[in-house]
Amino acid sequence: MPVNEVRRRALALAIAGALVVLAVVVVLFRTAPAGSPPPATPAAPSAAPPSAQPTQSASASVDAAPETSLPRETDTPEAGEVPVEPPVTVPSAAGPAPSDVPEEPAAPPPPAPFPESLRGQDVTVVPGAGRTVALTFDAGANAAGLPKILSTLAAKGVAGTFFLTGNWAANNPQGVAQIAAAGHRVANHSMTHPGFTGLPDDAIVQQVRGAEQTILAEGADPRPLFRFPYGERDARTIAAVNSLGYVAVRWTVDTLGWKGTSGGASVQAVVDRVQAGLQPGEIVLMHIGSNPDDGTTLDADALPQVIDRLRAAGYGFITLDAVLGR
């Protein structure tokens, strides 16, 4: 067979073989299932899952952060006295427990009742008290005069009313126990002794409830008697404390003993001021703490003479429970 003929046949066989292969490929392509994934290709390295990433624990984050503390209100001077005790923060409402369903907030203790006729008032005399006087003692700074006050009241057989701030109660738990054990009346004087007229309503709730909870925790019940720090009040703030179950009680006369000798006060001046304001149902404002400049406790020192002078004038003594008709 000629060489050319052999070449032609070889070429024809090669072409025929290629056509057969092409036909097989076409048939396979047409019969493949629709939606088949494309052939796998080498994947790029994927990022590690979040759980595999290096993380910093919550506690480590806290430790690494600079130490900070929530701002807290400092103890305010008690009617002119500078604070000498460390401040106590106002208790805040607890947030919901860390669960899928928040817990219902605990209901506050039911307010102690007071006569409806006293709503909207800041009482300055005990109504219908006759020839009696209520001796009251505010505690917001230190407790320097408390031993002498309690000793005098016990010796004279007189019960008084003690308006305590929550700060004072927290810093002087033994003082609260001594006051209550001696049978005296305890009352609410706010948590940190701020002026109330500048406070929003929610802050008033914190101040009143904070003091209430603190005093209750120390074994005494201040309800339902409240005294505004500095005597600062208006219709809104009186309504606010009334809504919390408290009647506002002011005073008839302030002895000004808190001014101390450095402020021009004296034992005699204290006695004379109480005598000058004498009337049925008189409410006398005195203070437990010492003057910050001279360390005097003029109200505690004058108390024996105050009691003797009032008795000599034919007056007896009551606590502010008499305001409630008790």
PDB file of N, CA and C in Angstrom, residues 160-249:
ATOM      1  N   GLY A 160     -37.734  61.265 123.838  1.00  0.00           N
ATOM      2  CA  GLY A 160     -37.562  62.204 122.739  1.00  0.00           C
ATOM      3  C   GLY A 160     -37.757  61.533 121.396  1.00  0.00           C
ATOM      4  N   THR A 161     -37.661  62.330 120.336  1.00  0.00           N
ATOM      5  CA  THR A 161     -37.771  61.835 118.960  1.00  0.00           C
ATOM      6  C   THR A 161     -36.465  62.135 118.241  1.00  0.00           C
ATOM      7  N   PHE A 162     -35.866  61.116 117.623  1.00  0.00           N
ATOM      8  CA  PHE A 162     -34.566  61.249 116.984  1.00  0.00           C
ATOM      9  C   PHE A 162     -34.709  61.080 115.475  1.00  0.00           C
ATOM     10  N   PHE A 163     -34.424  62.156 114.748  1.00  0.00           N
ATOM     11  CA  PHE A 163     -34.446  62.122 113.289  1.00  0.00           C
ATOM     12  C   PHE A 163     -33.055  61.745 112.797  1.00  0.00           C
ATOM     13  N   LEU A 164     -32.943  60.555 112.201  1.00  0.00           N
ATOM     14  CA  LEU A 164     -31.651  60.019 111.787  1.00  0.00           C
ATOM     15  C   LEU A 164     -31.522  60.018 110.272  1.00  0.00           C
ATOM     16  N   THR A 165     -30.357  60.417 109.770  1.00  0.00           N
ATOM     17  CA  THR A 165     -30.080  60.174 108.357  1.00  0.00           C
ATOM     18  C   THR A 165     -29.638  58.721 108.201  1.00  0.00           C
ATOM     19  N   GLY A 166     -29.795  58.204 106.997  1.00  0.00           N
ATOM     20  CA  GLY A 166     -29.337  56.844 106.750  1.00  0.00           C
ATOM     21  C   GLY A 166     -27.835  56.716 106.933  1.00  0.00           C
ATOM     22  N   ASN A 167     -27.096  57.749 106.529  1.00  0.00           N
ATOM     23  CA  ASN A 167     -25.645  57.749 106.736  1.00  0.00           C
ATOM     24  C   ASN A 167     -25.301  57.596 108.216  1.00  0.00           C
ATOM     25  N   TRP A 168     -25.951  58.403 109.040  1.00  0.00           N
ATOM     26  CA  TRP A 168     -25.656  58.379 110.473  1.00  0.00           C
ATOM     27  C   TRP A 168     -25.984  56.994 111.045  1.00  0.00           C
ATOM     28  N   ALA A 169     -27.116  56.450 110.652  1.00  0.00           N
ATOM     29  CA  ALA A 169     -27.515  55.137 111.168  1.00  0.00           C
ATOM     30  C   ALA A 169     -26.509  54.062 110.761  1.00  0.00           C
ATOM     31  N   ALA A 170     -26.041  54.120 109.506  1.00  0.00           N
ATOM     32  CA  ALA A 170     -25.083  53.118 109.038  1.00  0.00           C
ATOM     33  C   ALA A 170     -23.744  53.247 109.745  1.00  0.00           C
ATOM     34  N   ASN A 171     -23.347  54.481 110.057  1.00  0.00           N
ATOM     35  CA  ASN A 171     -22.053  54.708 110.700  1.00  0.00           C
ATOM     36  C   ASN A 171     -22.105  54.588 112.219  1.00  0.00           C
ATOM     37  N   ASN A 172     -23.319  54.598 112.775  1.00  0.00           N
ATOM     38  CA  ASN A 172     -23.473  54.531 114.232  1.00  0.00           C
ATOM     39  C   ASN A 172     -24.525  53.489 114.625  1.00  0.00           C
ATOM     40  N   PRO A 173     -24.332  52.246 114.242  1.00  0.00           N
ATOM     41  CA  PRO A 173     -25.355  51.230 114.554  1.00  0.00           C
ATOM     42  C   PRO A 173     -25.597  51.066 116.045  1.00  0.00           C
ATOM     43  N   GLN A 174     -24.548  51.213 116.864  1.00  0.00           N
ATOM     44  CA  GLN A 174     -24.745  51.102 118.312  1.00  0.00           C
ATOM     45  C   GLN A 174     -25.587  52.258 118.832  1.00  0.00           C
ATOM     46  N   GLY A 175     -25.387  53.443 118.228  1.00  0.00           N
ATOM     47  CA  GLY A 175     -26.200  54.594 118.624  1.00  0.00           C
ATOM     48  C   GLY A 175     -27.669  54.369 118.338  1.00  0.00           C
ATOM     49  N   VAL A 176     -27.973  53.796 117.152  1.00  0.00           N
ATOM     50  CA  VAL A 176     -29.372  53.485 116.826  1.00  0.00           C
ATOM     51  C   VAL A 176     -29.934  52.497 117.838  1.00  0.00           C
ATOM     52  N   ALA A 177     -29.159  51.478 118.163  1.00  0.00           N
ATOM     53  CA  ALA A 177     -29.625  50.464 119.119  1.00  0.00           C
ATOM     54  C   ALA A 177     -29.880  51.073 120.489  1.00  0.00           C
ATOM     55  N   GLN A 178     -29.009  51.984 120.922  1.00  0.00           N
ATOM     56  CA  GLN A 178     -29.169  52.623 122.234  1.00  0.00           C
ATOM     57  C   GLN A 178     -30.416  53.506 122.267  1.00  0.00           C
ATOM     58  N   ILE A 179     -30.638  54.247 121.182  1.00  0.00           N
ATOM     59  CA  ILE A 179     -31.823  55.118 121.115  1.00  0.00           C
ATOM     60  C   ILE A 179     -33.092  54.278 121.193  1.00  0.00           C
ATOM     61  N   ALA A 180     -33.141  53.213 120.391  1.00  0.00           N
ATOM     62  CA  ALA A 180     -34.335  52.374 120.364  1.00  0.00           C
ATOM     63  C   ALA A 180     -34.525  51.632 121.687  1.00  0.00           C
ATOM     64  N   ALA A 181     -33.433  51.127 122.269  1.00  0.00           N
ATOM     65  CA  ALA A 181     -33.538  50.377 123.519  1.00  0.00           C
ATOM     66  C   ALA A 181     -34.026  51.246 124.661  1.00  0.00           C
ATOM     67  N   ALA A 182     -33.742  52.548 124.608  1.00  0.00           N
ATOM     68  CA  ALA A 182     -34.174  53.469 125.664  1.00  0.00           C
ATOM     69  C   ALA A 182     -35.639  53.884 125.503  1.00  0.00           C
ATOM     70  N   GLY A 183     -36.285  53.418 124.439  1.00  0.00           N
ATOM     71  CA  GLY A 183     -37.704  53.708 124.247  1.00  0.00           C
ATOM     72  C   GLY A 183     -38.006  55.007 123.541  1.00  0.00           C
ATOM     73  N   HIS A 184     -37.022  55.607 122.891  1.00  0.00           N
ATOM     74  CA  HIS A 184     -37.244  56.857 122.167  1.00  0.00           C
ATOM     75  C   HIS A 184     -37.789  56.569 120.772  1.00  0.00           C
ATOM     76  N   ARG A 185     -38.399  57.580 120.194  1.00  0.00           N
ATOM     77  CA  ARG A 185     -38.976  57.463 118.847  1.00  0.00           C
ATOM     78  C   ARG A 185     -37.899  57.779 117.816  1.00  0.00           C
ATOM     79  N   VAL A 186     -37.804  56.947 116.778  1.00  0.00           N
ATOM     80  CA  VAL A 186     -36.862  57.177 115.682  1.00  0.00           C
ATOM     81  C   VAL A 186     -37.641  57.631 114.455  1.00  0.00           C
ATOM     82  N   ALA A 187     -37.067  58.557 113.676  1.00  0.00           N
ATOM     83  CA  ALA A 187     -37.733  59.105 112.501  1.00  0.00           C
ATOM     84  C   ALA A 187     -36.724  59.269 111.365  1.00  0.00           C
ATOM     85  N   ASN A 188     -37.251  59.570 110.180  1.00  0.00           N
ATOM     86  CA  ASN A 188     -36.478  59.607 108.937  1.00  0.00           C
ATOM     87  C   ASN A 188     -36.030  61.034 108.623  1.00  0.00           C
ATOM     88  N   HIS A 189     -34.727  61.202 108.346  1.00  0.00           N
ATOM     89  CA  HIS A 189     -34.166  62.522 108.032  1.00  0.00           C
ATOM     90  C   HIS A 189     -33.420  62.504 106.695  1.00  0.00           C
ATOM     91  N   SER A 190     -33.802  61.568 105.799  1.00  0.00           N
ATOM     92  CA  SER A 190     -33.199  61.371 104.476  1.00  0.00           C
ATOM     93  C   SER A 190     -31.939  60.519 104.583  1.00  0.00           C
ATOM     94  N   MET A 191     -31.396  60.143 103.453  1.00  0.00           N
ATOM     95  CA  MET A 191     -30.201  59.301 103.443  1.00  0.00           C
ATOM     96  C   MET A 191     -28.933  60.117 103.644  1.00  0.00           C
ATOM     97  N   THR A 192     -28.757  61.170 102.851  1.00  0.00           N
ATOM     98  CA  THR A 192     -27.498  61.918 102.892  1.00  0.00           C
ATOM     99  C   THR A 192     -27.666  63.408 103.179  1.00  0.00           C
ATOM    100  N   HIS A 193     -28.871  63.829 103.599  1.00  0.00           N
ATOM    101  CA  HIS A 193     -29.117  65.212 104.023  1.00  0.00           C
ATOM    102  C   HIS A 193     -28.917  66.247 102.917  1.00  0.00           C
ATOM    103  N   PRO A 194     -29.488  66.035 101.724  1.00  0.00           N
ATOM    104  CA  PRO A 194     -29.423  67.074 100.700  1.00  0.00           C
ATOM    105  C   PRO A 194     -30.615  68.014 100.805  1.00  0.00           C
ATOM    106  N   GLY A 195     -30.543  69.187 100.163  1.00  0.00           N
ATOM    107  CA  GLY A 195     -31.727  70.026 100.020  1.00  0.00           C
ATOM    108  C   GLY A 195     -32.697  69.344  99.073  1.00  0.00           C
ATOM    109  N   PHE A 196     -33.959  69.226  99.471  1.00  0.00           N
ATOM    110  CA  PHE A 196     -34.912  68.438  98.686  1.00  0.00           C
ATOM    111  C   PHE A 196     -35.527  69.186  97.514  1.00  0.00           C
ATOM    112  N   THR A 197     -35.640  70.497  97.588  1.00  0.00           N
ATOM    113  CA  THR A 197     -36.358  71.198  96.523  1.00  0.00           C
ATOM    114  C   THR A 197     -35.619  71.139  95.192  1.00  0.00           C
ATOM    115  N   GLY A 198     -34.324  70.845  95.218  1.00  0.00           N
ATOM    116  CA  GLY A 198     -33.566  70.717  93.977  1.00  0.00           C
ATOM    117  C   GLY A 198     -33.483  69.302  93.458  1.00  0.00           C
ATOM    118  N   LEU A 199     -34.124  68.355  94.132  1.00  0.00           N
ATOM    119  CA  LEU A 199     -34.051  66.948  93.737  1.00  0.00           C
ATOM    120  C   LEU A 199     -35.223  66.573  92.830  1.00  0.00           C
ATOM    121  N   PRO A 200     -34.978  65.748  91.787  1.00  0.00           N
ATOM    122  CA  PRO A 200     -36.103  65.196  91.024  1.00  0.00           C
ATOM    123  C   PRO A 200     -36.840  64.168  91.868  1.00  0.00           C
ATOM    124  N   ASP A 201     -38.025  63.809  91.412  1.00  0.00           N
ATOM    125  CA  ASP A 201     -38.871  62.912  92.204  1.00  0.00           C
ATOM    126  C   ASP A 201     -38.210  61.568  92.483  1.00  0.00           C
ATOM    127  N   ASP A 202     -37.498  61.006  91.483  1.00  0.00           N
ATOM    128  CA  ASP A 202     -36.894  59.699  91.716  1.00  0.00           C
ATOM    129  C   ASP A 202     -35.782  59.762  92.756  1.00  0.00           C
ATOM    130  N   ALA A 203     -35.069  60.892  92.828  1.00  0.00           N
ATOM    131  CA  ALA A 203     -34.026  61.047  93.842  1.00  0.00           C
ATOM    132  C   ALA A 203     -34.642  61.180  95.232  1.00  0.00           C
ATOM    133  N   ILE A 204     -35.804  61.825  95.315  1.00  0.00           N
ATOM    134  CA  ILE A 204     -36.501  61.928  96.603  1.00  0.00           C
ATOM    135  C   ILE A 204     -36.879  60.531  97.099  1.00  0.00           C
ATOM    136  N   VAL A 205     -37.365  59.699  96.191  1.00  0.00           N
ATOM    137  CA  VAL A 205     -37.705  58.325  96.565  1.00  0.00           C
ATOM    138  C   VAL A 205     -36.473  57.600  97.095  1.00  0.00           C
ATOM    139  N   GLN A 206     -35.338  57.750  96.410  1.00  0.00           N
ATOM    140  CA  GLN A 206     -34.108  57.099  96.856  1.00  0.00           C
ATOM    141  C   GLN A 206     -33.675  57.595  98.226  1.00  0.00           C
ATOM    142  N   GLN A 207     -33.776  58.905  98.453  1.00  0.00           N
ATOM    143  CA  GLN A 207     -33.358  59.468  99.738  1.00  0.00           C
ATOM    144  C   GLN A 207     -34.228  58.953 100.874  1.00  0.00           C
ATOM    145  N   VAL A 208     -35.524  58.958 100.669  1.00  0.00           N
ATOM    146  CA  VAL A 208     -36.442  58.547 101.733  1.00  0.00           C
ATOM    147  C   VAL A 208     -36.384  57.036 101.952  1.00  0.00           C
ATOM    148  N   ARG A 209     -36.487  56.274 100.871  1.00  0.00           N
ATOM    149  CA  ARG A 209     -36.453  54.819 100.993  1.00  0.00           C
ATOM    150  C   ARG A 209     -35.077  54.319 101.445  1.00  0.00           C
ATOM    151  N   GLY A 210     -34.020  54.979 100.970  1.00  0.00           N
ATOM    152  CA  GLY A 210     -32.683  54.574 101.371  1.00  0.00           C
ATOM    153  C   GLY A 210     -32.485  54.691 102.871  1.00  0.00           C
ATOM    154  N   ALA A 211     -32.905  55.822 103.444  1.00  0.00           N
ATOM    155  CA  ALA A 211     -32.805  56.001 104.896  1.00  0.00           C
ATOM    156  C   ALA A 211     -33.693  54.999 105.619  1.00  0.00           C
ATOM    157  N   GLU A 212     -34.896  54.812 105.098  1.00  0.00           N
ATOM    158  CA  GLU A 212     -35.834  53.871 105.724  1.00  0.00           C
ATOM    159  C   GLU A 212     -35.228  52.472 105.809  1.00  0.00           C
ATOM    160  N   GLN A 213     -34.695  51.992 104.687  1.00  0.00           N
ATOM    161  CA  GLN A 213     -34.131  50.644 104.659  1.00  0.00           C
ATOM    162  C   GLN A 213     -32.925  50.526 105.590  1.00  0.00           C
ATOM    163  N   THR A 214     -32.101  51.568 105.615  1.00  0.00           N
ATOM    164  CA  THR A 214     -30.900  51.528 106.457  1.00  0.00           C
ATOM    165  C   THR A 214     -31.268  51.516 107.932  1.00  0.00           C
ATOM    166  N   ILE A 215     -32.207  52.363 108.321  1.00  0.00           N
ATOM    167  CA  ILE A 215     -32.608  52.433 109.731  1.00  0.00           C
ATOM    168  C   ILE A 215     -33.318  51.139 110.149  1.00  0.00           C
ATOM    169  N   LEU A 216     -34.170  50.613 109.264  1.00  0.00           N
ATOM    170  CA  LEU A 216     -34.825  49.340 109.566  1.00  0.00           C
ATOM    171  C   LEU A 216     -33.786  48.230 109.757  1.00  0.00           C
ATOM    172  N   ALA A 217     -32.753  48.258 108.922  1.00  0.00           N
ATOM    173  CA  ALA A 217     -31.705  47.236 109.033  1.00  0.00           C
ATOM    174  C   ALA A 217     -30.958  47.318 110.355  1.00  0.00           C
ATOM    175  N   GLU A 218     -30.966  48.499 110.981  1.00  0.00           N
ATOM    176  CA  GLU A 218     -30.284  48.666 112.270  1.00  0.00           C
ATOM    177  C   GLU A 218     -31.223  48.437 113.449  1.00  0.00           C
ATOM    178  N   GLY A 219     -32.457  48.017 113.167  1.00  0.00           N
ATOM    179  CA  GLY A 219     -33.352  47.605 114.244  1.00  0.00           C
ATOM    180  C   GLY A 219     -34.352  48.637 114.724  1.00  0.00           C
ATOM    181  N   ALA A 220     -34.520  49.746 113.985  1.00  0.00           N
ATOM    182  CA  ALA A 220     -35.507  50.759 114.374  1.00  0.00           C
ATOM    183  C   ALA A 220     -36.397  51.058 113.167  1.00  0.00           C
ATOM    184  N   ASP A 221     -37.599  51.548 113.435  1.00  0.00           N
ATOM    185  CA  ASP A 221     -38.550  51.853 112.356  1.00  0.00           C
ATOM    186  C   ASP A 221     -38.850  53.348 112.359  1.00  0.00           C
ATOM    187  N   PRO A 222     -38.459  54.066 111.288  1.00  0.00           N
ATOM    188  CA  PRO A 222     -38.666  55.517 111.269  1.00  0.00           C
ATOM    189  C   PRO A 222     -40.041  55.956 110.797  1.00  0.00           C
ATOM    190  N   ARG A 223     -40.824  55.053 110.279  1.00  0.00           N
ATOM    191  CA  ARG A 223     -42.114  55.431 109.681  1.00  0.00           C
ATOM    192  C   ARG A 223     -43.134  55.830 110.737  1.00  0.00           C
ATOM    193  N   PRO A 224     -44.005  56.789 110.466  1.00  0.00           N
ATOM    194  CA  PRO A 224     -44.143  57.570 109.241  1.00  0.00           C
ATOM    195  C   PRO A 224     -43.696  59.034 109.420  1.00  0.00           C
ATOM    196  N   LEU A 225     -42.672  59.291 110.210  1.00  0.00           N
ATOM    197  CA  LEU A 225     -42.251  60.663 110.517  1.00  0.00           C
ATOM    198  C   LEU A 225     -41.031  61.041 109.690  1.00  0.00           C
ATOM    199  N   PHE A 226     -41.096  62.183 109.017  1.00  0.00           N
ATOM    200  CA  PHE A 226     -39.995  62.640 108.180  1.00  0.00           C
ATOM    201  C   PHE A 226     -39.717  64.128 108.439  1.00  0.00           C
ATOM    202  N   ARG A 227     -38.438  64.465 108.460  1.00  0.00           N
ATOM    203  CA  ARG A 227     -38.041  65.883 108.574  1.00  0.00           C
ATOM    204  C   ARG A 227     -37.146  66.232 107.394  1.00  0.00           C
ATOM    205  N   PHE A 228     -37.476  67.332 106.714  1.00  0.00           N
ATOM    206  CA  PHE A 228     -36.678  67.774 105.574  1.00  0.00           C
ATOM    207  C   PHE A 228     -35.329  68.314 106.034  1.00  0.00           C
ATOM    208  N   PRO A 229     -34.235  67.886 105.400  1.00  0.00           N
ATOM    209  CA  PRO A 229     -32.930  68.485 105.698  1.00  0.00           C
ATOM    210  C   PRO A 229     -32.973  70.002 105.479  1.00  0.00           C
ATOM    211  N   TYR A 230     -32.398  70.723 106.402  1.00  0.00           N
ATOM    212  CA  TYR A 230     -32.373  72.193 106.387  1.00  0.00           C
ATOM    213  C   TYR A 230     -33.778  72.802 106.465  1.00  0.00           C
ATOM    214  N   GLY A 231     -34.806  71.979 106.631  1.00  0.00           N
ATOM    215  CA  GLY A 231     -36.177  72.482 106.595  1.00  0.00           C
ATOM    216  C   GLY A 231     -36.581  72.950 105.217  1.00  0.00           C
ATOM    217  N   GLU A 232     -35.854  72.515 104.179  1.00  0.00           N
ATOM    218  CA  GLU A 232     -36.093  72.979 102.809  1.00  0.00           C
ATOM    219  C   GLU A 232     -37.180  72.136 102.168  1.00  0.00           C
ATOM    220  N   ARG A 233     -38.315  72.768 101.864  1.00  0.00           N
ATOM    221  CA  ARG A 233     -39.423  72.018 101.285  1.00  0.00           C
ATOM    222  C   ARG A 233     -40.335  72.946 100.514  1.00  0.00           C
ATOM    223  N   ASP A 234     -41.185  72.376  99.682  1.00  0.00           N
ATOM    224  CA  ASP A 234     -42.235  73.084  98.968  1.00  0.00           C
ATOM    225  C   ASP A 234     -43.390  72.104  98.776  1.00  0.00           C
ATOM    226  N   ALA A 235     -44.436  72.560  98.068  1.00  0.00           N
ATOM    227  CA  ALA A 235     -45.620  71.713  97.925  1.00  0.00           C
ATOM    228  C   ALA A 235     -45.281  70.393  97.232  1.00  0.00           C
ATOM    229  N   ARG A 236     -44.407  70.434  96.226  1.00  0.00           N
ATOM    230  CA  ARG A 236     -44.060  69.211  95.492  1.00  0.00           C
ATOM    231  C   ARG A 236     -43.343  68.206  96.379  1.00  0.00           C
ATOM    232  N   THR A 237     -42.358  68.667  97.153  1.00  0.00           N
ATOM    233  CA  THR A 237     -41.584  67.741  97.977  1.00  0.00           C
ATOM    234  C   THR A 237     -42.406  67.209  99.146  1.00  0.00           C
ATOM    235  N   ILE A 238     -43.290  68.022  99.686  1.00  0.00           N
ATOM    236  CA  ILE A 238     -44.173  67.527 100.747  1.00  0.00           C
ATOM    237  C   ILE A 238     -45.088  66.435 100.197  1.00  0.00           C
ATOM    238  N   ALA A 239     -45.647  66.675  98.993  1.00  0.00           N
ATOM    239  CA  ALA A 239     -46.510  65.661  98.371  1.00  0.00           C
ATOM    240  C   ALA A 239     -45.732  64.385  98.089  1.00  0.00           C
ATOM    241  N   ALA A 240     -44.457  64.538  97.725  1.00  0.00           N
ATOM    242  CA  ALA A 240     -43.632  63.360  97.417  1.00  0.00           C
ATOM    243  C   ALA A 240     -43.425  62.493  98.654  1.00  0.00           C
ATOM    244  N   VAL A 241     -43.098  63.098  99.792  1.00  0.00           N
ATOM    245  CA  VAL A 241     -42.879  62.281 100.994  1.00  0.00           C
ATOM    246  C   VAL A 241     -44.210  61.737 101.521  1.00  0.00           C
ATOM    247  N   ASN A 242     -45.288  62.490 101.336  1.00  0.00           N
ATOM    248  CA  ASN A 242     -46.605  61.960 101.713  1.00  0.00           C
ATOM    249  C   ASN A 242     -46.927  60.702 100.915  1.00  0.00           C
ATOM    250  N   SER A 243     -46.594  60.717  99.618  1.00  0.00           N
ATOM    251  CA  SER A 243     -46.894  59.566  98.767  1.00  0.00           C
ATOM    252  C   SER A 243     -46.083  58.337  99.171  1.00  0.00           C
ATOM    253  N   LEU A 244     -44.988  58.558  99.905  1.00  0.00           N
ATOM    254  CA  LEU A 244     -44.165  57.457 100.392  1.00  0.00           C
ATOM    255  C   LEU A 244     -44.585  57.000 101.786  1.00  0.00           C
ATOM    256  N   GLY A 245     -45.689  57.592 102.285  1.00  0.00           N
ATOM    257  CA  GLY A 245     -46.226  57.165 103.575  1.00  0.00           C
ATOM    258  C   GLY A 245     -45.727  57.957 104.760  1.00  0.00           C
ATOM    259  N   TYR A 246     -45.143  59.139 104.520  1.00  0.00           N
ATOM    260  CA  TYR A 246     -44.573  59.933 105.608  1.00  0.00           C
ATOM    261  C   TYR A 246     -45.297  61.271 105.772  1.00  0.00           C
ATOM    262  N   VAL A 247     -45.414  61.688 107.015  1.00  0.00           N
ATOM    263  CA  VAL A 247     -45.896  63.022 107.325  1.00  0.00           C
ATOM    264  C   VAL A 247     -44.666  63.880 107.637  1.00  0.00           C
ATOM    265  N   ALA A 248     -44.637  65.091 107.088  1.00  0.00           N
ATOM    266  CA  ALA A 248     -43.496  65.982 107.289  1.00  0.00           C
ATOM    267  C   ALA A 248     -43.651  66.742 108.603  1.00  0.00           C
ATOM    268  N   VAL A 249     -42.579  66.725 109.412  1.00  0.00           N
ATOM    269  CA  VAL A 249     -42.599  67.402 110.711  1.00  0.00           C
ATOM    270  C   VAL A 249     -41.430  68.378 110.777  1.00  0.00           C
TER     271      VAL A 249
END
